[in-house]
Coordinates of C-alpha atoms in Angstrom, one line a residue:
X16 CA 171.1 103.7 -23.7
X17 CA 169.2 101.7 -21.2
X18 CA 165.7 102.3 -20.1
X19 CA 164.3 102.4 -16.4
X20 CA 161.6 100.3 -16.4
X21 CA 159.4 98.8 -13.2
X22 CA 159.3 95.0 -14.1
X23 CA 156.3 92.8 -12.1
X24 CA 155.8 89.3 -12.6
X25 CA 152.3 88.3 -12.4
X26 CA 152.2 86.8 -9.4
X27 CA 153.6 90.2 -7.9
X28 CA 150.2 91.9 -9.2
X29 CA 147.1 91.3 -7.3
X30 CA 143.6 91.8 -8.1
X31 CA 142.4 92.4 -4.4
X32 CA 143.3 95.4 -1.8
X33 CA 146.3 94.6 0.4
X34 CA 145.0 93.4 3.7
X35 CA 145.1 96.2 6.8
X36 CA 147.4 95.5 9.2
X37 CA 146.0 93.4 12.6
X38 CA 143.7 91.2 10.3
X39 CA 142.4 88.1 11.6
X40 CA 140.9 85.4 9.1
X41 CA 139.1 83.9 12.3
X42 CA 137.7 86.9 13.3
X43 CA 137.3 89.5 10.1
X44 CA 135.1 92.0 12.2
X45 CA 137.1 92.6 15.2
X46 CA 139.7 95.0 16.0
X47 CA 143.4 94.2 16.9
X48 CA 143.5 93.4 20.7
X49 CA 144.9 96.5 23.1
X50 CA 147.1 95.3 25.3
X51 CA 145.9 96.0 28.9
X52 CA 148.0 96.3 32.0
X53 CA 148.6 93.2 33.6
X54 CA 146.5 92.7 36.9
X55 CA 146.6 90.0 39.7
X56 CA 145.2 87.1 38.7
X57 CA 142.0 85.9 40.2
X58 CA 140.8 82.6 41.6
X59 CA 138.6 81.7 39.2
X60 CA 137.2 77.9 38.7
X61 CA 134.3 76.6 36.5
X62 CA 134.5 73.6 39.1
X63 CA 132.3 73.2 41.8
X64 CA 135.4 72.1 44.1
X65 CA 137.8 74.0 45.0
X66 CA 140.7 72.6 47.5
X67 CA 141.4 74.0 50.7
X68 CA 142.6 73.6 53.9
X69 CA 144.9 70.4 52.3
X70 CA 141.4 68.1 52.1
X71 CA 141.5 65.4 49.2
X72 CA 138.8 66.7 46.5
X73 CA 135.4 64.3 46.5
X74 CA 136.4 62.3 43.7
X75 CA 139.9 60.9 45.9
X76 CA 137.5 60.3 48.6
X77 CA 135.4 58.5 46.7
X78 CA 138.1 56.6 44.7
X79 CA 139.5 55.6 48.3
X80 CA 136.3 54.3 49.4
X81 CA 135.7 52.2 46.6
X82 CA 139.4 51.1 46.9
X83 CA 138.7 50.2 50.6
X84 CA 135.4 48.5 50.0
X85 CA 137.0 46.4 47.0
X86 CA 139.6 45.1 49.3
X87 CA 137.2 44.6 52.5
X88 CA 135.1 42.4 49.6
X89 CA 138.3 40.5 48.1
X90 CA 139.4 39.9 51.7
X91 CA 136.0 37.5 53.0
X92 CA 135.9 36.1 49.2
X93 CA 139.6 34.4 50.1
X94 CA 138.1 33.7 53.6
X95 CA 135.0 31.7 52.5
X96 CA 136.9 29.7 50.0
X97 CA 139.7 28.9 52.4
X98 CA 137.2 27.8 55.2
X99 CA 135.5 25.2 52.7
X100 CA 136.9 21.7 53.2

């Protein structure tokens, strides 16, 4: 005759409560996020820029002007040393 027994290892048993469900370890004190209805999506930038009407943003305006200025410069250095004899 065989006995009905409930056999637990020990690293079955645990000392501490089972965690609830939802449980972050990040965030132990908030509650599960709700999910909300999705809404449109708003324009919103932490930049001070924001393109429009197809302009190049201040930093390309700048990086062409220093490209520009670089060339204009490289251009009468050739010039100078090709006019001395």
């Amino acid at each position: 005759m065989e006995s009905s027994s409930l056999h637990l290892s020990v690293s079955q048993l645990s000392v501490f409560p089972p965690k609830p469900i939802g449980h972050n370890k990040a965030y132990p004190f908030c509650r599960p996020s709700i999910k909300k209805p999705l809404l449109p999506a708003r324009l919103h930038c932490q930049k001070m820029y924001v393109p429009g009407f197809g302009e190049a943003s201040p930093e390309a305006k700048a990086a062409k002007n220093l490209h520009n200025f670089f060339t204009y410069i490289a251009v009468k250095v050739v010039i100078a040393q090709l006019e001395v004899p």
